[in-house]
PDB file of C-alpha atoms in Angstrom:
ATOM      1  CA  UNK A   9     -13.212  10.078  13.731  1.00  0.00           C
ATOM      2  CA  UNK A  10     -15.024   9.585  10.561  1.00  0.00           C
ATOM      3  CA  UNK A  11     -13.710   7.500   7.810  1.00  0.00           C
ATOM      4  CA  UNK A  12     -11.939   8.836   4.689  1.00  0.00           C
ATOM      5  CA  UNK A  13     -12.825   5.838   2.783  1.00  0.00           C
ATOM      6  CA  UNK A  14     -16.104   4.213   3.506  1.00  0.00           C
ATOM      7  CA  UNK A  15     -17.431   1.473   1.138  1.00  0.00           C
ATOM      8  CA  UNK A  16     -20.279  -0.999   1.857  1.00  0.00           C
ATOM      9  CA  UNK A  17     -21.409  -3.799  -0.303  1.00  0.00           C
ATOM     10  CA  UNK A  18     -18.812  -3.546  -2.977  1.00  0.00           C
ATOM     11  CA  UNK A  19     -19.046  -6.316  -5.695  1.00  0.00           C
ATOM     12  CA  UNK A  20     -17.236  -6.769  -8.908  1.00  0.00           C
ATOM     13  CA  UNK A  21     -17.409  -9.441 -11.634  1.00  0.00           C
ATOM     14  CA  UNK A  22     -15.995 -10.003 -14.978  1.00  0.00           C
ATOM     15  CA  UNK A  23     -18.646 -12.208 -16.504  1.00  0.00           C
ATOM     16  CA  UNK A  24     -18.114 -15.195 -14.070  1.00  0.00           C
ATOM     17  CA  UNK A  25     -17.789 -15.714 -10.230  1.00  0.00           C
ATOM     18  CA  UNK A  26     -17.648 -12.419  -8.244  1.00  0.00           C
ATOM     19  CA  UNK A  27     -14.200 -11.270  -7.859  1.00  0.00           C
ATOM     20  CA  UNK A  28     -15.168  -8.872  -4.960  1.00  0.00           C
ATOM     21  CA  UNK A  29     -18.238  -9.937  -3.206  1.00  0.00           C
ATOM     22  CA  UNK A  30     -20.149  -7.409  -0.962  1.00  0.00           C
ATOM     23  CA  UNK A  31     -16.901  -5.759   0.391  1.00  0.00           C
ATOM     24  CA  UNK A  32     -17.155  -3.442   3.460  1.00  0.00           C
ATOM     25  CA  UNK A  33     -14.196  -1.315   3.829  1.00  0.00           C
ATOM     26  CA  UNK A  34     -13.364   1.584   5.979  1.00  0.00           C
ATOM     27  CA  UNK A  35      -9.908   3.559   6.172  1.00  0.00           C
ATOM     28  CA  UNK A  36      -9.692   6.330   8.495  1.00  0.00           C
ATOM     29  CA  UNK A  37      -7.342   9.638   7.928  1.00  0.00           C
ATOM     30  CA  UNK A  38      -3.698   8.617   8.293  1.00  0.00           C
ATOM     31  CA  UNK A  39      -4.437   5.014   8.897  1.00  0.00           C
ATOM     32  CA  UNK A  40      -2.121   2.599   7.172  1.00  0.00           C
ATOM     33  CA  UNK A  41      -3.997  -0.418   5.751  1.00  0.00           C
ATOM     34  CA  UNK A  42      -2.400  -3.517   4.075  1.00  0.00           C
ATOM     35  CA  UNK A  43      -4.061  -6.102   2.074  1.00  0.00           C
ATOM     36  CA  UNK A  44      -2.814  -9.788   1.807  1.00  0.00           C
ATOM     37  CA  UNK A  45      -4.136 -12.548  -0.244  1.00  0.00           C
ATOM     38  CA  UNK A  46      -3.600 -15.299  -2.934  1.00  0.00           C
ATOM     39  CA  UNK A  47      -3.162 -14.526  -6.583  1.00  0.00           C
ATOM     40  CA  UNK A  48      -6.771 -13.797  -7.983  1.00  0.00           C
ATOM     41  CA  UNK A  49      -8.130 -13.284  -4.593  1.00  0.00           C
ATOM     42  CA  UNK A  50      -9.240  -9.695  -5.471  1.00  0.00           C
ATOM     43  CA  UNK A  51      -6.684  -7.462  -4.140  1.00  0.00           C
ATOM     44  CA  UNK A  52      -5.564  -5.534  -7.321  1.00  0.00           C
ATOM     45  CA  UNK A  53      -9.208  -5.188  -8.474  1.00  0.00           C
ATOM     46  CA  UNK A  54     -10.164  -3.478  -5.110  1.00  0.00           C
ATOM     47  CA  UNK A  55      -7.294  -1.145  -5.355  1.00  0.00           C
ATOM     48  CA  UNK A  56      -8.095  -0.176  -8.957  1.00  0.00           C
ATOM     49  CA  UNK A  57     -11.588   0.634  -7.579  1.00  0.00           C
ATOM     50  CA  UNK A  58     -10.329   2.875  -5.054  1.00  0.00           C
ATOM     51  CA  UNK A  59      -7.866   4.392  -7.549  1.00  0.00           C
ATOM     52  CA  UNK A  60     -11.067   5.039  -9.706  1.00  0.00           C
ATOM     53  CA  UNK A  61      -9.364   2.779 -12.669  1.00  0.00           C
ATOM     54  CA  UNK A  62     -12.266   0.330 -12.402  1.00  0.00           C
ATOM     55  CA  UNK A  63     -15.792   0.344 -11.835  1.00  0.00           C
ATOM     56  CA  UNK A  64     -17.926  -1.574  -9.211  1.00  0.00           C
ATOM     57  CA  UNK A  65     -21.230  -1.851  -7.777  1.00  0.00           C
ATOM     58  CA  UNK A  66     -21.792  -0.653  -4.355  1.00  0.00           C
ATOM     59  CA  UNK A  67     -24.297   0.486  -1.846  1.00  0.00           C
ATOM     60  CA  UNK A  68     -22.019   3.035  -0.554  1.00  0.00           C
ATOM     61  CA  UNK A  69     -18.986   4.402  -1.855  1.00  0.00           C
ATOM     62  CA  UNK A  70     -17.124   7.313  -0.521  1.00  0.00           C
ATOM     63  CA  UNK A  71     -13.671   8.034  -1.682  1.00  0.00           C
ATOM     64  CA  UNK A  72     -11.743  11.003  -1.471  1.00  0.00           C
ATOM     65  CA  UNK A  73     -11.051  12.716  -4.884  1.00  0.00           C
ATOM     66  CA  UNK A  74      -7.306  13.575  -3.303  1.00  0.00           C
ATOM     67  CA  UNK A  75      -5.415  10.193  -3.975  1.00  0.00           C
ATOM     68  CA  UNK A  76      -2.392   8.960  -5.763  1.00  0.00           C
ATOM     69  CA  UNK A  77      -1.195   5.513  -6.952  1.00  0.00           C
ATOM     70  CA  UNK A  78       2.294   3.771  -7.050  1.00  0.00           C
ATOM     71  CA  UNK A  79       2.446   0.590  -8.977  1.00  0.00           C
ATOM     72  CA  UNK A  80       4.840  -2.241  -9.198  1.00  0.00           C
ATOM     73  CA  UNK A  81       6.253  -0.783 -12.157  1.00  0.00           C
ATOM     74  CA  UNK A  82       7.455   3.000 -11.781  1.00  0.00           C
ATOM     75  CA  UNK A  83       5.858   4.164 -15.049  1.00  0.00           C
ATOM     76  CA  UNK A  84       7.978   7.125 -15.379  1.00  0.00           C
ATOM     77  CA  UNK A  85       8.187   8.818 -18.854  1.00  0.00           C
ATOM     78  CA  UNK A  86      11.695   8.073 -20.085  1.00  0.00           C
ATOM     79  CA  UNK A  87      11.742  11.159 -22.198  1.00  0.00           C
ATOM     80  CA  UNK A  88      11.534  13.387 -19.230  1.00  0.00           C
ATOM     81  CA  UNK A  89      14.021  13.943 -16.391  1.00  0.00           C
ATOM     82  CA  UNK A  90      13.247  12.673 -13.025  1.00  0.00           C
ATOM     83  CA  UNK A  91      12.444  16.272 -11.553  1.00  0.00           C
ATOM     84  CA  UNK A  92       9.982  16.690 -14.573  1.00  0.00           C
ATOM     85  CA  UNK A  93       8.267  13.389 -13.985  1.00  0.00           C
ATOM     86  CA  UNK A  94       7.712  14.469 -10.453  1.00  0.00           C
ATOM     87  CA  UNK A  95       6.315  17.628 -11.519  1.00  0.00           C
ATOM     88  CA  UNK A  96       4.004  16.602 -14.432  1.00  0.00           C
ATOM     89  CA  UNK A  97       0.359  17.541 -13.810  1.00  0.00           C
ATOM     90  CA  UNK A  98       1.128  19.423 -10.638  1.00  0.00           C
ATOM     91  CA  UNK A  99      -1.400  22.626 -11.114  1.00  0.00           C
ATOM     92  CA  UNK A 100       0.500  24.895  -8.919  1.00  0.00           C
ATOM     93  CA  UNK A 101       2.587  27.838  -9.546  1.00  0.00           C
ATOM     94  CA  UNK A 102       5.347  26.255  -7.135  1.00  0.00           C
ATOM     95  CA  UNK A 103       5.267  22.756  -8.708  1.00  0.00           C
ATOM     96  CA  UNK A 104       8.819  22.797  -9.488  1.00  0.00           C
ATOM     97  CA  UNK A 105       9.529  23.586  -5.401  1.00  0.00           C
ATOM     98  CA  UNK A 106       7.268  21.116  -4.448  1.00  0.00           C
ATOM     99  CA  UNK A 107       8.873  18.296  -6.874  1.00  0.00           C
ATOM    100  CA  UNK A 108      12.384  19.450  -5.389  1.00  0.00           C
ATOM    101  CA  UNK A 109      11.166  18.960  -1.780  1.00  0.00           C
ATOM    102  CA  UNK A 110       9.540  15.568  -2.575  1.00  0.00           C
ATOM    103  CA  UNK A 111      12.673  14.251  -4.184  1.00  0.00           C
ATOM    104  CA  UNK A 112      14.516  15.298  -1.049  1.00  0.00           C
ATOM    105  CA  UNK A 113      12.085  13.466   1.076  1.00  0.00           C
ATOM    106  CA  UNK A 114      12.805  10.178  -0.900  1.00  0.00           C
ATOM    107  CA  UNK A 115      16.555  10.828  -0.813  1.00  0.00           C
ATOM    108  CA  UNK A 116      16.636  11.522  -4.595  1.00  0.00           C
ATOM    109  CA  UNK A 117      17.629  15.090  -4.972  1.00  0.00           C
ATOM    110  CA  UNK A 118      20.997  14.283  -6.276  1.00  0.00           C
ATOM    111  CA  UNK A 119      19.434  12.469  -9.310  1.00  0.00           C
ATOM    112  CA  UNK A 120      16.981  15.256 -10.057  1.00  0.00           C
ATOM    113  CA  UNK A 121      18.344  15.823 -13.672  1.00  0.00           C
ATOM    114  CA  UNK A 122      18.735  11.867 -14.300  1.00  0.00           C
ATOM    115  CA  UNK A 123      16.792  10.111 -17.097  1.00  0.00           C
ATOM    116  CA  UNK A 124      14.642   7.190 -15.978  1.00  0.00           C
ATOM    117  CA  UNK A 125      16.721   4.799 -17.754  1.00  0.00           C
ATOM    118  CA  UNK A 126      19.479   5.592 -16.099  1.00  0.00           C
ATOM    119  CA  UNK A 127      18.038   4.961 -12.396  1.00  0.00           C
ATOM    120  CA  UNK A 128      18.395   1.535 -10.410  1.00  0.00           C
ATOM    121  CA  UNK A 129      14.966  -0.165  -9.418  1.00  0.00           C
ATOM    122  CA  UNK A 130      15.132   1.489  -6.070  1.00  0.00           C
ATOM    123  CA  UNK A 131      15.834   4.722  -7.320  1.00  0.00           C
ATOM    124  CA  UNK A 132      12.920   4.515 -10.082  1.00  0.00           C
ATOM    125  CA  UNK A 133      10.498   3.532  -7.266  1.00  0.00           C
ATOM    126  CA  UNK A 134      11.818   6.513  -5.202  1.00  0.00           C
ATOM    127  CA  UNK A 135      10.865   8.635  -7.984  1.00  0.00           C
ATOM    128  CA  UNK A 136       7.670   6.997  -8.378  1.00  0.00           C
ATOM    129  CA  UNK A 137       6.773   7.665  -4.436  1.00  0.00           C
ATOM    130  CA  UNK A 138       8.166  11.488  -5.097  1.00  0.00           C
ATOM    131  CA  UNK A 139       5.353  11.839  -7.965  1.00  0.00           C
ATOM    132  CA  UNK A 140       2.595  10.574  -5.680  1.00  0.00           C
ATOM    133  CA  UNK A 141       3.674  12.365  -2.515  1.00  0.00           C
ATOM    134  CA  UNK A 142       4.054  15.847  -4.433  1.00  0.00           C
ATOM    135  CA  UNK A 143       0.328  15.960  -4.902  1.00  0.00           C
ATOM    136  CA  UNK A 144      -0.205  15.795  -1.051  1.00  0.00           C
ATOM    137  CA  UNK A 145      -2.996  12.968  -1.307  1.00  0.00           C
ATOM    138  CA  UNK A 146      -5.368  12.012   1.270  1.00  0.00           C
ATOM    139  CA  UNK A 147      -5.171   8.526   0.075  1.00  0.00           C
ATOM    140  CA  UNK A 148      -2.165   6.829  -1.018  1.00  0.00           C
ATOM    141  CA  UNK A 149      -2.512   3.645  -3.023  1.00  0.00           C
ATOM    142  CA  UNK A 150       0.294   1.333  -3.284  1.00  0.00           C
ATOM    143  CA  UNK A 151       0.054  -1.724  -5.574  1.00  0.00           C
ATOM    144  CA  UNK A 152       3.003  -4.231  -4.555  1.00  0.00           C
ATOM    145  CA  UNK A 153       5.255  -1.396  -5.372  1.00  0.00           C
ATOM    146  CA  UNK A 154       8.421  -3.287  -4.146  1.00  0.00           C
ATOM    147  CA  UNK A 155       7.838  -6.790  -5.409  1.00  0.00           C
ATOM    148  CA  UNK A 156      10.313  -6.552  -8.326  1.00  0.00           C
ATOM    149  CA  UNK A 157      13.199  -5.303  -6.132  1.00  0.00           C
ATOM    150  CA  UNK A 158      15.783  -7.097  -4.663  1.00  0.00           C
ATOM    151  CA  UNK A 159      15.680  -8.025  -0.723  1.00  0.00           C
ATOM    152  CA  UNK A 160      18.225  -5.663   0.395  1.00  0.00           C
ATOM    153  CA  UNK A 161      16.405  -2.594  -1.233  1.00  0.00           C
ATOM    154  CA  UNK A 162      12.775  -3.921  -0.161  1.00  0.00           C
ATOM    155  CA  UNK A 163      14.132  -3.386   3.237  1.00  0.00           C
ATOM    156  CA  UNK A 164      15.355   0.000   2.670  1.00  0.00           C
ATOM    157  CA  UNK A 165      12.121   0.988   0.713  1.00  0.00           C
ATOM    158  CA  UNK A 166      10.123  -0.355   3.799  1.00  0.00           C
ATOM    159  CA  UNK A 167      12.068   2.150   6.049  1.00  0.00           C
ATOM    160  CA  UNK A 168      11.535   4.727   3.831  1.00  0.00           C
ATOM    161  CA  UNK A 169       7.657   4.437   3.186  1.00  0.00           C
ATOM    162  CA  UNK A 170       7.592   4.202   7.314  1.00  0.00           C
ATOM    163  CA  UNK A 171       9.114   7.436   7.725  1.00  0.00           C
ATOM    164  CA  UNK A 172       7.188   9.111   4.803  1.00  0.00           C
ATOM    165  CA  UNK A 173       4.075   7.849   6.095  1.00  0.00           C
ATOM    166  CA  UNK A 174       4.614   8.978   9.683  1.00  0.00           C
ATOM    167  CA  UNK A 175       5.963  12.525   8.407  1.00  0.00           C
ATOM    168  CA  UNK A 176       3.023  13.164   6.089  1.00  0.00           C
ATOM    169  CA  UNK A 177      -0.009  11.109   7.407  1.00  0.00           C
ATOM    170  CA  UNK A 178      -1.802  10.456   4.405  1.00  0.00           C
ATOM    171  CA  UNK A 179      -4.022   7.348   4.538  1.00  0.00           C
ATOM    172  CA  UNK A 180      -2.348   4.433   2.824  1.00  0.00           C
ATOM    173  CA  UNK A 181      -3.743   1.250   1.367  1.00  0.00           C
ATOM    174  CA  UNK A 182      -1.105  -1.352   0.564  1.00  0.00           C
ATOM    175  CA  UNK A 183      -1.634  -4.198  -1.833  1.00  0.00           C
ATOM    176  CA  UNK A 184       1.284  -6.883  -1.079  1.00  0.00           C
ATOM    177  CA  UNK A 185       2.167 -10.486  -1.191  1.00  0.00           C
ATOM    178  CA  UNK A 186       4.668  -9.911   1.432  1.00  0.00           C
ATOM    179  CA  UNK A 187       3.485 -10.906   4.798  1.00  0.00           C
ATOM    180  CA  UNK A 188       6.483  -9.444   6.645  1.00  0.00           C
ATOM    181  CA  UNK A 189       5.858  -5.994   4.596  1.00  0.00           C
ATOM    182  CA  UNK A 190       2.378  -5.756   6.006  1.00  0.00           C
ATOM    183  CA  UNK A 191       3.309  -6.345   9.629  1.00  0.00           C
ATOM    184  CA  UNK A 192       6.170  -3.943   9.548  1.00  0.00           C
ATOM    185  CA  UNK A 193       4.262  -1.093   8.063  1.00  0.00           C
ATOM    186  CA  UNK A 194       0.556  -1.302   8.658  1.00  0.00           C
ATOM    187  CA  UNK A 195      -1.893  -0.405  11.383  1.00  0.00           C
ATOM    188  CA  UNK A 196      -4.195  -2.846  10.253  1.00  0.00           C
ATOM    189  CA  UNK A 197      -3.984  -6.073   8.158  1.00  0.00           C
ATOM    190  CA  UNK A 198      -6.628  -7.542   5.771  1.00  0.00           C
ATOM    191  CA  UNK A 199      -6.872 -10.910   4.153  1.00  0.00           C
ATOM    192  CA  UNK A 200      -9.083 -11.493   1.253  1.00  0.00           C
ATOM    193  CA  UNK A 201     -10.001 -14.890   0.039  1.00  0.00           C
ATOM    194  CA  UNK A 202     -12.518 -15.434  -2.921  1.00  0.00           C
ATOM    195  CA  UNK A 203     -13.721 -11.597  -2.727  1.00  0.00           C
ATOM    196  CA  UNK A 204     -14.313 -11.440   0.822  1.00  0.00           C
ATOM    197  CA  UNK A 205     -12.313 -10.432   3.767  1.00  0.00           C
ATOM    198  CA  UNK A 206     -11.586 -13.585   5.837  1.00  0.00           C
ATOM    199  CA  UNK A 207      -9.176 -12.240   8.583  1.00  0.00           C
ATOM    200  CA  UNK A 208      -8.712  -8.601  10.107  1.00  0.00           C
ATOM    201  CA  UNK A 209      -5.675  -7.918  12.528  1.00  0.00           C
ATOM    202  CA  UNK A 210      -4.908  -4.674  14.310  1.00  0.00           C
ATOM    203  CA  UNK A 211      -0.890  -4.301  14.701  1.00  0.00           C
ATOM    204  CA  UNK A 212      -0.240  -2.262  17.756  1.00  0.00           C
ATOM    205  CA  UNK A 213       3.187  -2.414  17.822  1.00  0.00           C
ATOM    206  CA  UNK A 214       5.327   0.893  17.693  1.00  0.00           C
ATOM    207  CA  UNK A 215       7.335   1.852  14.598  1.00  0.00           C
ATOM    208  CA  UNK A 216      10.097   0.820  13.684  1.00  0.00           C
ATOM    209  CA  UNK A 217       8.965  -2.975  13.853  1.00  0.00           C
ATOM    210  CA  UNK A 218      11.502  -5.558  14.486  1.00  0.00           C
ATOM    211  CA  UNK A 219      11.178  -9.015  13.292  1.00  0.00           C
ATOM    212  CA  UNK A 220      12.814 -10.205  16.539  1.00  0.00           C
ATOM    213  CA  UNK A 221       9.657  -8.973  18.159  1.00  0.00           C
ATOM    214  CA  UNK A 222       7.437 -12.057  19.375  1.00  0.00           C
ATOM    215  CA  UNK A 223       4.332  -9.904  18.869  1.00  0.00           C
ATOM    216  CA  UNK A 224       5.282  -9.419  15.100  1.00  0.00           C
ATOM    217  CA  UNK A 225       6.213 -12.915  14.777  1.00  0.00           C
ATOM    218  CA  UNK A 226       3.007 -14.439  16.201  1.00  0.00           C
ATOM    219  CA  UNK A 227       0.928 -12.008  13.615  1.00  0.00           C
ATOM    220  CA  UNK A 228       3.013 -13.181  11.019  1.00  0.00           C
ATOM    221  CA  UNK A 229       2.384 -16.667  11.945  1.00  0.00           C
ATOM    222  CA  UNK A 230      -1.299 -15.988  12.233  1.00  0.00           C
ATOM    223  CA  UNK A 231      -1.128 -14.466   8.846  1.00  0.00           C
ATOM    224  CA  UNK A 232       0.700 -17.287   7.018  1.00  0.00           C
ATOM    225  CA  UNK A 233      -1.631 -19.877   8.566  1.00  0.00           C
ATOM    226  CA  UNK A 234      -4.542 -17.994   6.940  1.00  0.00           C
ATOM    227  CA  UNK A 235      -2.854 -17.994   3.742  1.00  0.00           C
ATOM    228  CA  UNK A 236      -2.189 -21.705   4.061  1.00  0.00           C
ATOM    229  CA  UNK A 237       1.572 -21.366   4.414  1.00  0.00           C
ATOM    230  CA  UNK A 238       3.856 -23.674   6.156  1.00  0.00           C
ATOM    231  CA  UNK A 239       5.847 -21.943   8.854  1.00  0.00           C
ATOM    232  CA  UNK A 240       7.707 -24.532  10.791  1.00  0.00           C
ATOM    233  CA  UNK A 241      10.661 -22.160  11.055  1.00  0.00           C
ATOM    234  CA  UNK A 242       8.400 -19.356  13.178  1.00  0.00           C
ATOM    235  CA  UNK A 243       8.396 -19.669  16.893  1.00  0.00           C
ATOM    236  CA  UNK A 244       4.972 -18.843  18.386  1.00  0.00           C
ATOM    237  CA  UNK A 245       4.921 -16.539  21.366  1.00  0.00           C
ATOM    238  CA  UNK A 246       2.126 -15.102  23.445  1.00  0.00           C
ATOM    239  CA  UNK A 247       0.603 -12.040  21.598  1.00  0.00           C
ATOM    240  CA  UNK A 248      -2.825 -10.621  20.633  1.00  0.00           C
ATOM    241  CA  UNK A 249      -4.833 -13.051  18.748  1.00  0.00           C
ATOM    242  CA  UNK A 250      -6.126 -12.342  15.193  1.00  0.00           C
ATOM    243  CA  UNK A 251      -9.838 -11.774  14.962  1.00  0.00           C
ATOM    244  CA  UNK A 252     -11.453 -14.215  12.350  1.00  0.00           C
ATOM    245  CA  UNK A 253     -14.295 -12.554  10.418  1.00  0.00           C
ATOM    246  CA  UNK A 254     -17.397 -14.234   9.938  1.00  0.00           C
ATOM    247  CA  UNK A 255     -20.101 -13.481   7.371  1.00  0.00           C
ATOM    248  CA  UNK A 256     -23.674 -14.000   7.454  1.00  0.00           C
TER     249      UNK A 256
END
């Protein structure tokens, strides 16, 4: 299967050391890829390049036009009702109908006529997801979309994103600080460090995933170790080991 996203030799700097240093990235149609890394490692810069919000130099850069982004902040227009936020910019005679379906998909039909400022944090992010999905993107970009939510709401949003991905099957690129979020959702997890990928793990565990699964526990442990996090509370189990990436 040919790659939907095919980037080779991607570099980006802001007048100092490279934020992205010769990145190669391929994402297949329908694949869910998560990116982890410390603050300042280049995660959000890479997502912004994929979204067309930032420029970078690359030997090759094939990125689909059909893409949508969900940010940490919902970025809903406060003067428009939720249904109008979702339908905004959709160039289709059936835009309203498509927006209604997108709201139904995220469980927000009952709030279709609400103003954004009356929504909870979780409801607002559901609205942002609906606004992205209504465009039927080939590539869905998620920039730490649940970081500002409480723990229980994050768990619910993980389940929702997993369900929506399996239903619509866009390729997804998720940037997150949450190691378990990456393990719970992604087919493949990358760790970025100083602008280069330092670790890649394929997550071959059926959905929905449970934290009690020893395979998931081992992957979480490998990722935390790579990120320099102590995890004495985690038990180590036999599971496929991570593949460390080397660079010439």
